[in-house]
Amino acid sequence: HLLLGFGAVAFGMMSKGPVALMVPVFCFATDWALHRQWSKFFRWQYLLGILVMALLLIPMSIGLYQQFDAQPNKIVNGLTGVSGLRFFYWSQSFGRITGESPWNNGAGIDFLFVNMLWSFLPWVLLFIPALIIRIVELVKQKFRLQPGQEWMTTGGFILSYLALGSSHYQLPHYIFVAFPLAAIMVAVLLKDFFEGDRYGQLHAIFKPVQWGISFLLLGVVLLLVAYVFPGSTLWLILWIIAVAVLVFIAFKKTIQPKMFWLSVAAIMLSNFFMTNHFYHTLMNYQLGNQMAACIKEKKVATDDIIQYKMLDPLNSFHFYAQGVISRDSFAIEPGKYVITQDSGLAKLTEKGLDYDTVTTGKCFRISELKPAFLNPDTRQAAMMDYYFLRIK
């Protein structure tokens, strides 16, 4: 099991970097320290585990070395001599805490928690007392766990949050790696509610709260399918069915505990609408999707396209177009295609370049939703114009 665990950590590191190693370390280290099980920190079997992890990481490490370290003249973020190995294993994670990484979006320690308020629905309000109960209990026990108690989840979550929240650059999904730990903590609290009859007063408070959140989620769904992105009659029928499911659970006496099953049904049904209607429609406003479809229809090679003075980073364009779109403005010449926005168009005109307009339209950075965009009456004003040109 230990070797399988180290192997799983290696695969986690391939996708998420060193955080996949640090989260398990935080979990086990906290629990062992609070149990005063110091001997567990020193076991010769860990050497075999580290060897397994290193062997699995060798192919990826070779790729990083060949792509970056072996090509010191390659320009990365305006710099040469950038080590791919150092970036992956240090700079892109620990470097954001130490300040070595240039990435900084000014996110504070509260940033990830604020985003949990929506991303960990419908359980986030239950998570808060679950966390507080664990901490208070530990303080009363003078920071020593009793046999049978665990602090892998709580300690792992707290240390992971502090590490991620200390980063100078954060995005909402960074906290997702700690969600399984938070989910277990909530599950323990719910078990105490339903089976142990502990925290009766707290249970009485949160029962109507969870009911309210459950029906509120479907209320938000109605707003999305009927107003934000009006769907066909089918979507309204499906919404009515979803509400009927919640009502059935609420009044069916044999379905217990209702607080739990209402929450489960509400988030599953809401995510069905979010995935198949809201996000599906939202993707139509992403420039990368629009442009990828356009160049495939026009049969334009990605090597002939240059992005010029774009406010949108076009990350999705590279993916959907299956090719890297150049930003080399010096490569703009007759026969090339240019994707640009208002400032770029004005600059091209100022330079006296002649061009044909292949297509034009509006787009929005869908990862940064704003009320003005979600409101159909102000959506057009919130969007940006883009132009796809062919230089004559």
mmCIF file of C-alpha atoms in Angstrom:
data_model
loop_
_atom_site.group_PDB
_atom_site.id
_atom_site.type_symbol
_atom_site.label_atom_id
_atom_site.label_comp_id
_atom_site.label_asym_id
_atom_site.label_seq_id
_atom_site.Cartn_x
_atom_site.Cartn_y
_atom_site.Cartn_z
ATOM 1 C CA HIS A 1 0.000 0.000 0.000
ATOM 2 C CA LEU A 2 2.872 2.326 0.816
ATOM 3 C CA LEU A 3 4.475 1.791 -2.597
ATOM 4 C CA LEU A 4 1.119 2.259 -4.331
ATOM 5 C CA GLY A 5 0.698 5.488 -2.393
ATOM 6 C CA PHE A 6 4.062 6.819 -3.532
ATOM 7 C CA GLY A 7 3.169 5.798 -7.090
ATOM 8 C CA ALA A 8 -0.109 7.708 -6.835
ATOM 9 C CA VAL A 9 1.787 10.763 -5.582
ATOM 10 C CA ALA A 10 4.079 10.552 -8.621
ATOM 11 C CA PHE A 11 1.113 10.517 -10.999
ATOM 12 C CA GLY A 12 -0.409 13.404 -9.069
ATOM 13 C CA MET A 13 2.806 15.389 -9.453
ATOM 14 C CA MET A 14 2.738 14.811 -13.207
ATOM 15 C CA SER A 15 -0.559 16.667 -13.395
ATOM 16 C CA LYS A 16 -0.442 19.169 -10.502
ATOM 17 C CA GLY A 17 3.217 19.503 -9.549
ATOM 18 C CA PRO A 18 4.743 19.305 -6.041
ATOM 19 C CA VAL A 19 1.426 20.130 -4.349
ATOM 20 C CA ALA A 20 0.457 16.488 -4.970
ATOM 21 C CA LEU A 21 3.334 15.502 -2.689
ATOM 22 C CA MET A 22 2.896 18.225 -0.091
ATOM 23 C CA VAL A 23 -0.793 17.600 0.674
ATOM 24 C CA PRO A 24 -0.239 13.961 1.767
ATOM 25 C CA VAL A 25 2.835 15.069 3.743
ATOM 26 C CA PHE A 26 0.746 17.713 5.536
ATOM 27 C CA CYS A 27 -1.949 15.125 6.320
ATOM 28 C CA PHE A 28 0.281 12.418 7.760
ATOM 29 C CA ALA A 29 2.768 14.730 9.478
ATOM 30 C CA THR A 30 0.026 16.557 11.386
ATOM 31 C CA ASP A 31 -1.663 13.367 12.544
ATOM 32 C CA TRP A 32 1.579 11.684 13.623
ATOM 33 C CA ALA A 33 2.808 14.765 15.469
ATOM 34 C CA LEU A 34 -0.447 15.190 17.404
ATOM 35 C CA HIS A 35 -0.422 11.478 18.278
ATOM 36 C CA ARG A 36 3.247 11.856 19.285
ATOM 37 C CA GLN A 37 4.069 8.967 16.939
ATOM 38 C CA TRP A 38 7.534 10.257 16.125
ATOM 39 C CA SER A 39 8.836 6.882 14.949
ATOM 40 C CA LYS A 40 6.491 7.008 11.957
ATOM 41 C CA PHE A 41 8.515 9.885 10.552
ATOM 42 C CA PHE A 42 11.509 7.587 10.152
ATOM 43 C CA ARG A 43 10.907 4.319 8.310
ATOM 44 C CA TRP A 44 13.315 2.704 5.893
ATOM 45 C CA GLN A 45 10.382 1.758 3.633
ATOM 46 C CA TYR A 46 10.076 5.424 2.658
ATOM 47 C CA LEU A 47 13.328 5.064 0.718
ATOM 48 C CA LEU A 48 11.712 2.424 -1.506
ATOM 49 C CA GLY A 49 8.692 4.677 -1.950
ATOM 50 C CA ILE A 50 10.860 7.623 -2.945
ATOM 51 C CA LEU A 51 12.656 5.366 -5.438
ATOM 52 C CA VAL A 52 9.330 4.293 -6.992
ATOM 53 C CA MET A 53 8.223 7.923 -7.203
ATOM 54 C CA ALA A 54 11.520 9.004 -8.774
ATOM 55 C CA LEU A 55 11.420 6.216 -11.376
ATOM 56 C CA LEU A 56 7.901 7.180 -12.436
ATOM 57 C CA LEU A 57 8.899 10.853 -12.724
ATOM 58 C CA ILE A 58 11.982 10.165 -14.878
ATOM 59 C CA PRO A 59 10.206 10.234 -18.304
ATOM 60 C CA MET A 60 8.545 13.580 -17.559
ATOM 61 C CA SER A 61 11.789 14.992 -16.143
ATOM 62 C CA ILE A 62 13.669 13.966 -19.289
ATOM 63 C CA GLY A 63 11.043 15.749 -21.365
ATOM 64 C CA LEU A 64 11.388 18.919 -19.292
ATOM 65 C CA TYR A 65 15.166 18.802 -19.611
ATOM 66 C CA GLN A 66 15.094 18.304 -23.373
ATOM 67 C CA GLN A 67 12.484 21.012 -23.899
ATOM 68 C CA PHE A 68 14.103 23.699 -21.742
ATOM 69 C CA ASP A 69 17.405 22.921 -19.968
ATOM 70 C CA ALA A 70 18.994 21.495 -23.134
ATOM 71 C CA GLN A 71 17.948 24.619 -25.067
ATOM 72 C CA PRO A 72 19.220 27.539 -22.945
ATOM 73 C CA ASN A 73 18.669 30.011 -25.796
ATOM 74 C CA LYS A 74 14.918 29.388 -25.741
ATOM 75 C CA ILE A 75 13.000 32.474 -24.577
ATOM 76 C CA VAL A 76 10.505 31.823 -21.756
ATOM 77 C CA ASN A 77 8.629 34.794 -20.256
ATOM 78 C CA GLY A 78 11.222 37.070 -21.838
ATOM 79 C CA LEU A 79 14.145 35.203 -20.247
ATOM 80 C CA THR A 80 16.758 32.777 -21.553
ATOM 81 C CA GLY A 81 18.485 29.977 -19.691
ATOM 82 C CA VAL A 82 15.247 28.949 -17.970
ATOM 83 C CA SER A 83 15.414 25.496 -16.391
ATOM 84 C CA GLY A 84 12.309 23.421 -16.986
ATOM 85 C CA LEU A 85 13.221 21.108 -14.114
ATOM 86 C CA ARG A 86 13.632 23.967 -11.650
ATOM 87 C CA PHE A 87 10.419 25.591 -12.861
ATOM 88 C CA PHE A 88 8.351 22.430 -12.428
ATOM 89 C CA TYR A 89 9.781 21.222 -9.147
ATOM 90 C CA TRP A 90 10.297 24.594 -7.463
ATOM 91 C CA SER A 91 9.503 27.926 -9.140
ATOM 92 C CA GLN A 92 5.920 27.320 -10.255
ATOM 93 C CA SER A 93 4.860 26.255 -6.744
ATOM 94 C CA PHE A 94 7.269 27.183 -3.932
ATOM 95 C CA GLY A 95 8.583 30.114 -5.963
ATOM 96 C CA ARG A 96 5.168 31.756 -5.771
ATOM 97 C CA ILE A 97 5.492 31.783 -1.983
ATOM 98 C CA THR A 98 9.127 32.912 -1.803
ATOM 99 C CA GLY A 99 8.630 35.577 -4.473
ATOM 100 C CA GLU A 100 11.020 33.956 -6.936
ATOM 101 C CA SER A 101 8.195 33.493 -9.426
ATOM 102 C CA PRO A 102 7.236 36.692 -11.299
ATOM 103 C CA TRP A 103 3.560 35.704 -11.211
ATOM 104 C CA ASN A 104 1.589 37.896 -8.812
ATOM 105 C CA ASN A 105 -2.116 38.739 -8.974
ATOM 106 C CA GLY A 106 -2.349 40.252 -5.502
ATOM 107 C CA ALA A 107 -4.589 37.525 -4.054
ATOM 108 C CA GLY A 108 -4.728 37.543 -0.259
ATOM 109 C CA ILE A 109 -4.994 34.740 2.275
ATOM 110 C CA ASP A 110 -8.805 34.997 2.148
ATOM 111 C CA PHE A 111 -9.028 34.580 -1.640
ATOM 112 C CA LEU A 112 -9.445 30.799 -1.681
ATOM 113 C CA PHE A 113 -11.979 30.789 1.155
ATOM 114 C CA VAL A 114 -14.138 33.402 -0.567
ATOM 115 C CA ASN A 115 -14.176 31.189 -3.659
ATOM 116 C CA MET A 116 -15.066 28.173 -1.528
ATOM 117 C CA LEU A 117 -18.348 29.896 -0.721
ATOM 118 C CA TRP A 118 -19.562 28.939 -4.215
ATOM 119 C CA SER A 119 -17.255 26.126 -5.307
ATOM 120 C CA PHE A 120 -17.924 23.955 -2.230
ATOM 121 C CA LEU A 121 -21.693 24.337 -2.341
ATOM 122 C CA PRO A 122 -23.932 23.046 -0.845
ATOM 123 C CA TRP A 123 -21.635 21.943 1.986
ATOM 124 C CA VAL A 124 -19.585 25.072 2.641
ATOM 125 C CA LEU A 125 -21.691 26.380 5.539
ATOM 126 C CA LEU A 126 -21.441 22.970 7.222
ATOM 127 C CA PHE A 127 -17.692 22.939 6.688
ATOM 128 C CA ILE A 128 -17.167 26.020 8.864
ATOM 129 C CA PRO A 129 -18.573 24.488 12.098
ATOM 130 C CA ALA A 130 -16.938 21.146 11.228
ATOM 131 C CA LEU A 131 -13.548 22.879 11.141
ATOM 132 C CA ILE A 132 -14.176 24.935 14.285
ATOM 133 C CA ILE A 133 -15.347 21.872 16.255
ATOM 134 C CA ARG A 134 -12.158 19.991 15.355
ATOM 135 C CA ILE A 135 -9.917 22.899 16.357
ATOM 136 C CA VAL A 136 -11.732 23.580 19.659
ATOM 137 C CA GLU A 137 -11.626 19.877 20.504
ATOM 138 C CA LEU A 138 -7.864 19.758 19.905
ATOM 139 C CA VAL A 139 -7.228 22.846 22.039
ATOM 140 C CA LYS A 140 -9.230 21.349 24.917
ATOM 141 C CA GLN A 141 -7.093 18.208 24.653
ATOM 142 C CA LYS A 142 -3.938 20.338 24.843
ATOM 143 C CA PHE A 143 -2.941 19.474 21.286
ATOM 144 C CA ARG A 144 -2.730 15.749 21.914
ATOM 145 C CA LEU A 145 -4.983 13.307 20.068
ATOM 146 C CA GLN A 146 -6.600 10.363 21.797
ATOM 147 C CA PRO A 147 -6.431 6.808 20.364
ATOM 148 C CA GLY A 148 -8.962 6.503 17.556
ATOM 149 C CA GLN A 149 -8.966 10.216 16.767
ATOM 150 C CA GLU A 150 -7.598 11.487 13.456
ATOM 151 C CA TRP A 151 -6.375 14.874 12.315
ATOM 152 C CA MET A 152 -5.183 13.935 8.832
ATOM 153 C CA THR A 153 -8.157 15.683 7.277
ATOM 154 C CA THR A 154 -8.210 18.810 9.438
ATOM 155 C CA GLY A 155 -4.459 19.272 9.685
ATOM 156 C CA GLY A 156 -3.999 18.447 6.027
ATOM 157 C CA PHE A 157 -6.636 20.982 5.027
ATOM 158 C CA ILE A 158 -5.328 23.768 7.274
ATOM 159 C CA LEU A 159 -1.692 23.406 6.221
ATOM 160 C CA SER A 160 -2.623 22.997 2.546
ATOM 161 C CA TYR A 161 -4.802 26.099 2.719
ATOM 162 C CA LEU A 162 -2.082 28.152 4.408
ATOM 163 C CA ALA A 163 0.480 27.037 1.823
ATOM 164 C CA LEU A 164 -1.799 27.731 -1.140
ATOM 165 C CA GLY A 165 -3.082 30.974 0.392
ATOM 166 C CA SER A 166 0.486 32.237 0.897
ATOM 167 C CA SER A 167 1.108 32.151 -2.836
ATOM 168 C CA HIS A 168 1.455 35.517 -4.563
ATOM 169 C CA TYR A 169 -0.555 34.123 -7.487
ATOM 170 C CA GLN A 170 -3.803 32.245 -6.867
ATOM 171 C CA LEU A 171 -6.739 31.019 -8.914
ATOM 172 C CA PRO A 172 -10.068 29.718 -7.527
ATOM 173 C CA HIS A 173 -9.449 26.092 -8.490
ATOM 174 C CA TYR A 174 -6.185 25.833 -6.531
ATOM 175 C CA ILE A 175 -8.123 24.922 -3.379
ATOM 176 C CA PHE A 176 -9.807 21.970 -5.102
ATOM 177 C CA VAL A 177 -6.884 19.718 -4.141
ATOM 178 C CA ALA A 178 -7.962 20.062 -0.491
ATOM 179 C CA PHE A 179 -11.693 19.561 -1.101
ATOM 180 C CA PRO A 180 -11.619 15.792 -0.395
ATOM 181 C CA LEU A 181 -10.307 16.596 3.081
ATOM 182 C CA ALA A 182 -13.023 19.198 3.646
ATOM 183 C CA ALA A 183 -15.651 16.737 2.379
ATOM 184 C CA ILE A 184 -14.596 14.086 4.911
ATOM 185 C CA MET A 185 -14.802 16.647 7.709
ATOM 186 C CA VAL A 186 -18.346 17.560 6.669
ATOM 187 C CA ALA A 187 -19.256 13.864 6.396
ATOM 188 C CA VAL A 188 -18.104 13.284 9.986
ATOM 189 C CA LEU A 189 -20.229 16.201 11.196
ATOM 190 C CA LEU A 190 -23.270 14.877 9.320
ATOM 191 C CA LYS A 191 -22.709 11.426 10.813
ATOM 192 C CA ASP A 192 -22.697 12.998 14.271
ATOM 193 C CA PHE A 193 -25.933 14.806 13.388
ATOM 194 C CA PHE A 194 -27.788 11.753 12.123
ATOM 195 C CA GLU A 195 -26.386 8.789 14.060
ATOM 196 C CA GLY A 196 -24.726 10.003 17.220
ATOM 197 C CA ASP A 197 -27.316 12.690 17.949
ATOM 198 C CA ARG A 198 -24.452 15.027 18.840
ATOM 199 C CA TYR A 199 -24.642 18.777 18.401
ATOM 200 C CA GLY A 200 -28.457 18.724 18.443
ATOM 201 C CA GLN A 201 -28.770 22.508 18.563
ATOM 202 C CA LEU A 202 -26.358 22.895 15.660
ATOM 203 C CA HIS A 203 -28.292 20.259 13.716
ATOM 204 C CA ALA A 204 -31.539 22.154 14.308
ATOM 205 C CA ILE A 205 -29.953 25.355 12.968
ATOM 206 C CA PHE A 206 -28.481 23.842 9.828
ATOM 207 C CA LYS A 207 -31.458 21.718 8.816
ATOM 208 C CA PRO A 208 -33.477 24.700 7.456
ATOM 209 C CA VAL A 209 -30.261 26.274 6.145
ATOM 210 C CA GLN A 210 -29.508 23.241 3.958
ATOM 211 C CA TRP A 211 -33.123 23.079 2.814
ATOM 212 C CA GLY A 212 -32.920 26.733 1.834
ATOM 213 C CA ILE A 213 -29.630 26.285 -0.032
ATOM 214 C CA SER A 214 -31.055 23.299 -1.923
ATOM 215 C CA PHE A 215 -34.084 25.144 -3.267
ATOM 216 C CA LEU A 216 -32.069 28.340 -3.775
ATOM 217 C CA LEU A 217 -29.702 26.444 -6.093
ATOM 218 C CA LEU A 218 -32.595 25.522 -8.367
ATOM 219 C CA GLY A 219 -33.828 29.103 -8.132
ATOM 220 C CA VAL A 220 -30.482 30.256 -9.534
ATOM 221 C CA VAL A 221 -30.768 27.608 -12.252
ATOM 222 C CA LEU A 222 -34.156 29.037 -13.278
ATOM 223 C CA LEU A 223 -32.585 32.487 -13.527
ATOM 224 C CA LEU A 224 -29.867 31.093 -15.803
ATOM 225 C CA VAL A 225 -32.097 29.095 -18.159
ATOM 226 C CA ALA A 226 -34.928 31.632 -18.330
ATOM 227 C CA TYR A 227 -33.110 34.973 -18.225
ATOM 228 C CA VAL A 228 -29.302 34.921 -18.486
ATOM 229 C CA PHE A 229 -29.170 32.450 -21.380
ATOM 230 C CA PRO A 230 -32.824 31.770 -22.267
ATOM 231 C CA GLY A 231 -33.208 28.147 -23.305
ATOM 232 C CA SER A 232 -35.884 26.259 -25.175
ATOM 233 C CA THR A 233 -39.109 25.065 -23.584
ATOM 234 C CA LEU A 234 -37.386 21.732 -22.986
ATOM 235 C CA TRP A 235 -35.065 23.321 -20.426
ATOM 236 C CA LEU A 236 -37.995 24.798 -18.519
ATOM 237 C CA ILE A 237 -39.701 21.397 -18.506
ATOM 238 C CA LEU A 238 -36.512 19.794 -17.196
ATOM 239 C CA TRP A 239 -36.310 22.470 -14.507
ATOM 240 C CA ILE A 240 -39.883 21.728 -13.402
ATOM 241 C CA ILE A 241 -38.970 18.036 -13.191
ATOM 242 C CA ALA A 242 -35.913 18.931 -11.087
ATOM 243 C CA VAL A 243 -38.064 20.941 -8.672
ATOM 244 C CA ALA A 244 -40.513 18.030 -8.516
ATOM 245 C CA VAL A 245 -37.646 15.741 -7.494
ATOM 246 C CA LEU A 246 -36.742 18.042 -4.598
ATOM 247 C CA VAL A 247 -40.382 18.334 -3.523
ATOM 248 C CA PHE A 248 -40.716 14.533 -3.638
ATOM 249 C CA ILE A 249 -37.653 14.125 -1.411
ATOM 250 C CA ALA A 250 -38.949 16.798 0.956
ATOM 251 C CA PHE A 251 -42.345 15.125 1.487
ATOM 252 C CA LYS A 252 -41.462 11.422 1.159
ATOM 253 C CA LYS A 253 -41.262 10.252 4.776
ATOM 254 C CA THR A 254 -39.134 7.193 4.030
ATOM 255 C CA ILE A 255 -36.320 9.284 2.537
ATOM 256 C CA GLN A 256 -34.109 10.158 5.477
ATOM 257 C CA PRO A 257 -32.140 12.180 6.404
ATOM 258 C CA LYS A 258 -33.792 14.802 4.234
ATOM 259 C CA MET A 259 -31.199 17.474 4.948
ATOM 260 C CA PHE A 260 -28.557 15.268 3.310
ATOM 261 C CA TRP A 261 -30.539 13.923 0.345
ATOM 262 C CA LEU A 262 -31.977 17.331 -0.544
ATOM 263 C CA SER A 263 -28.460 18.765 -0.655
ATOM 264 C CA VAL A 264 -27.152 15.877 -2.775
ATOM 265 C CA ALA A 265 -30.050 16.039 -5.234
ATOM 266 C CA ALA A 266 -29.898 19.839 -5.493
ATOM 267 C CA ILE A 267 -26.197 20.032 -6.364
ATOM 268 C CA MET A 268 -26.394 17.118 -8.829
ATOM 269 C CA LEU A 269 -29.404 18.577 -10.617
ATOM 270 C CA SER A 270 -27.911 22.080 -10.617
ATOM 271 C CA ASN A 271 -24.666 20.813 -12.113
ATOM 272 C CA PHE A 272 -26.625 19.046 -14.844
ATOM 273 C CA PHE A 273 -28.066 22.400 -15.924
ATOM 274 C CA MET A 274 -24.762 24.223 -15.444
ATOM 275 C CA THR A 275 -22.837 21.732 -17.580
ATOM 276 C CA ASN A 276 -25.331 21.105 -20.346
ATOM 277 C CA HIS A 277 -26.880 24.557 -20.674
ATOM 278 C CA PHE A 278 -25.012 27.384 -18.938
ATOM 279 C CA TYR A 279 -21.389 26.458 -19.664
ATOM 280 C CA HIS A 280 -22.297 25.004 -23.047
ATOM 281 C CA THR A 281 -23.803 28.354 -24.056
ATOM 282 C CA LEU A 282 -21.067 30.370 -22.341
ATOM 283 C CA MET A 283 -18.369 28.717 -24.465
ATOM 284 C CA ASN A 284 -19.855 30.366 -27.546
ATOM 285 C CA TYR A 285 -18.606 33.714 -26.230
ATOM 286 C CA GLN A 286 -15.007 32.544 -25.829
ATOM 287 C CA LEU A 287 -12.843 33.901 -28.620
ATOM 288 C CA GLY A 288 -10.682 30.787 -28.844
ATOM 289 C CA ASN A 289 -13.662 28.604 -29.706
ATOM 290 C CA GLN A 290 -15.010 31.059 -32.267
ATOM 291 C CA MET A 291 -11.676 31.525 -34.009
ATOM 292 C CA ALA A 292 -10.803 27.825 -34.063
ATOM 293 C CA ALA A 293 -14.101 27.071 -35.785
ATOM 294 C CA CYS A 294 -13.493 29.931 -38.227
ATOM 295 C CA ILE A 295 -9.991 28.879 -39.325
ATOM 296 C CA LYS A 296 -11.103 25.275 -39.757
ATOM 297 C CA GLU A 297 -13.973 26.430 -41.953
ATOM 298 C CA LYS A 298 -11.703 28.768 -43.950
ATOM 299 C CA LYS A 299 -8.889 26.163 -43.992
ATOM 300 C CA VAL A 300 -6.325 28.648 -42.648
ATOM 301 C CA ALA A 301 -3.072 27.135 -41.331
ATOM 302 C CA THR A 302 -2.149 28.105 -37.769
ATOM 303 C CA ASP A 303 1.391 28.952 -38.954
ATOM 304 C CA ASP A 304 -0.081 31.790 -41.036
ATOM 305 C CA ILE A 305 -1.921 33.431 -38.113
ATOM 306 C CA ILE A 306 -0.530 36.143 -35.837
ATOM 307 C CA GLN A 307 -2.246 37.524 -32.742
ATOM 308 C CA TYR A 308 -1.628 41.239 -32.395
ATOM 309 C CA LYS A 309 -2.372 43.496 -29.408
ATOM 310 C CA MET A 310 -4.955 41.140 -27.936
ATOM 311 C CA LEU A 311 -6.569 41.835 -24.551
ATOM 312 C CA ASP A 312 -7.694 38.210 -24.523
ATOM 313 C CA PRO A 313 -4.722 35.840 -23.925
ATOM 314 C CA LEU A 314 -6.252 33.332 -26.384
ATOM 315 C CA ASN A 315 -5.156 30.325 -24.341
ATOM 316 C CA SER A 316 -8.089 28.293 -25.634
ATOM 317 C CA PHE A 317 -7.304 29.242 -29.255
ATOM 318 C CA HIS A 318 -4.048 27.274 -29.232
ATOM 319 C CA PHE A 319 -5.878 24.234 -27.871
ATOM 320 C CA TYR A 320 -8.891 24.201 -30.169
ATOM 321 C CA ALA A 321 -6.850 25.191 -33.221
ATOM 322 C CA GLN A 322 -4.321 22.453 -32.387
ATOM 323 C CA GLY A 323 -1.403 24.780 -33.039
ATOM 324 C CA VAL A 324 0.557 27.615 -31.423
ATOM 325 C CA ILE A 325 -0.576 31.038 -32.640
ATOM 326 C CA SER A 326 2.398 33.404 -32.984
ATOM 327 C CA ARG A 327 2.612 36.810 -31.298
ATOM 328 C CA ASP A 328 5.504 37.960 -33.492
ATOM 329 C CA SER A 329 4.325 41.334 -34.819
ATOM 330 C CA PHE A 330 7.405 41.514 -37.070
ATOM 331 C CA ALA A 331 6.012 38.541 -39.006
ATOM 332 C CA ILE A 332 2.995 40.549 -40.192
ATOM 333 C CA GLU A 333 3.349 40.631 -43.965
ATOM 334 C CA PRO A 334 1.228 40.135 -47.093
ATOM 335 C CA GLY A 335 -0.507 36.772 -47.095
ATOM 336 C CA LYS A 336 -0.541 36.457 -43.298
ATOM 337 C CA TYR A 337 -3.675 36.472 -41.164
ATOM 338 C CA VAL A 338 -3.982 38.694 -38.092
ATOM 339 C CA ILE A 339 -6.359 38.334 -35.157
ATOM 340 C CA THR A 340 -6.613 41.641 -33.280
ATOM 341 C CA GLN A 341 -8.881 44.021 -31.392
ATOM 342 C CA ASP A 342 -9.624 47.745 -31.517
ATOM 343 C CA SER A 343 -6.179 49.034 -30.504
ATOM 344 C CA GLY A 344 -4.444 46.619 -32.874
ATOM 345 C CA LEU A 345 -6.736 47.540 -35.750
ATOM 346 C CA ALA A 346 -5.996 51.229 -35.214
ATOM 347 C CA LYS A 347 -2.265 50.509 -35.161
ATOM 348 C CA LEU A 348 -2.377 48.492 -38.395
ATOM 349 C CA THR A 349 -4.299 51.310 -40.075
ATOM 350 C CA GLU A 350 -1.780 53.823 -38.753
ATOM 351 C CA LYS A 351 1.034 51.778 -40.304
ATOM 352 C CA GLY A 352 -0.741 51.958 -43.651
ATOM 353 C CA LEU A 353 -1.220 48.206 -43.999
ATOM 354 C CA ASP A 354 -3.949 47.108 -46.386
ATOM 355 C CA TYR A 355 -6.103 44.159 -45.382
ATOM 356 C CA ASP A 356 -9.295 42.248 -46.049
ATOM 357 C CA THR A 357 -11.658 41.514 -43.179
ATOM 358 C CA VAL A 358 -12.233 37.760 -43.046
ATOM 359 C CA THR A 359 -14.626 37.959 -40.108
ATOM 360 C CA THR A 360 -15.408 40.100 -37.093
ATOM 361 C CA GLY A 361 -17.431 39.608 -33.953
ATOM 362 C CA LYS A 362 -17.680 40.019 -30.202
ATOM 363 C CA CYS A 363 -16.158 37.985 -27.393
ATOM 364 C CA PHE A 364 -15.782 37.892 -23.626
ATOM 365 C CA ARG A 365 -13.225 36.460 -21.198
ATOM 366 C CA ILE A 366 -15.562 33.827 -19.820
ATOM 367 C CA SER A 367 -13.357 32.988 -16.835
ATOM 368 C CA GLU A 368 -14.004 36.492 -15.485
ATOM 369 C CA LEU A 369 -17.799 36.697 -15.432
ATOM 370 C CA LYS A 370 -19.304 40.049 -14.519
ATOM 371 C CA PRO A 371 -22.901 41.145 -13.816
ATOM 372 C CA ALA A 372 -22.867 43.352 -16.922
ATOM 373 C CA PHE A 373 -22.190 40.300 -19.091
ATOM 374 C CA LEU A 374 -24.720 38.056 -17.351
ATOM 375 C CA ASN A 375 -27.410 40.715 -17.844
ATOM 376 C CA PRO A 376 -28.747 40.287 -21.419
ATOM 377 C CA ASP A 377 -29.583 44.007 -21.587
ATOM 378 C CA THR A 378 -25.961 45.091 -21.003
ATOM 379 C CA ARG A 379 -24.124 42.088 -22.465
ATOM 380 C CA GLN A 380 -23.226 43.653 -25.799
ATOM 381 C CA ALA A 381 -21.615 46.646 -24.102
ATOM 382 C CA ALA A 382 -19.599 44.348 -21.825
ATOM 383 C CA MET A 383 -18.152 42.378 -24.720
ATOM 384 C CA MET A 384 -15.032 43.157 -26.780
ATOM 385 C CA ASP A 385 -14.810 43.436 -30.563
ATOM 386 C CA TYR A 386 -12.332 41.288 -32.455
ATOM 387 C CA TYR A 387 -11.188 41.278 -36.082
ATOM 388 C CA PHE A 388 -9.727 38.496 -38.212
ATOM 389 C CA LEU A 389 -7.837 40.074 -41.095
ATOM 390 C CA ARG A 390 -5.845 38.952 -44.118
ATOM 391 C CA ILE A 391 -2.948 41.257 -44.957
ATOM 392 C CA LYS A 392 -2.820 42.180 -48.662
#
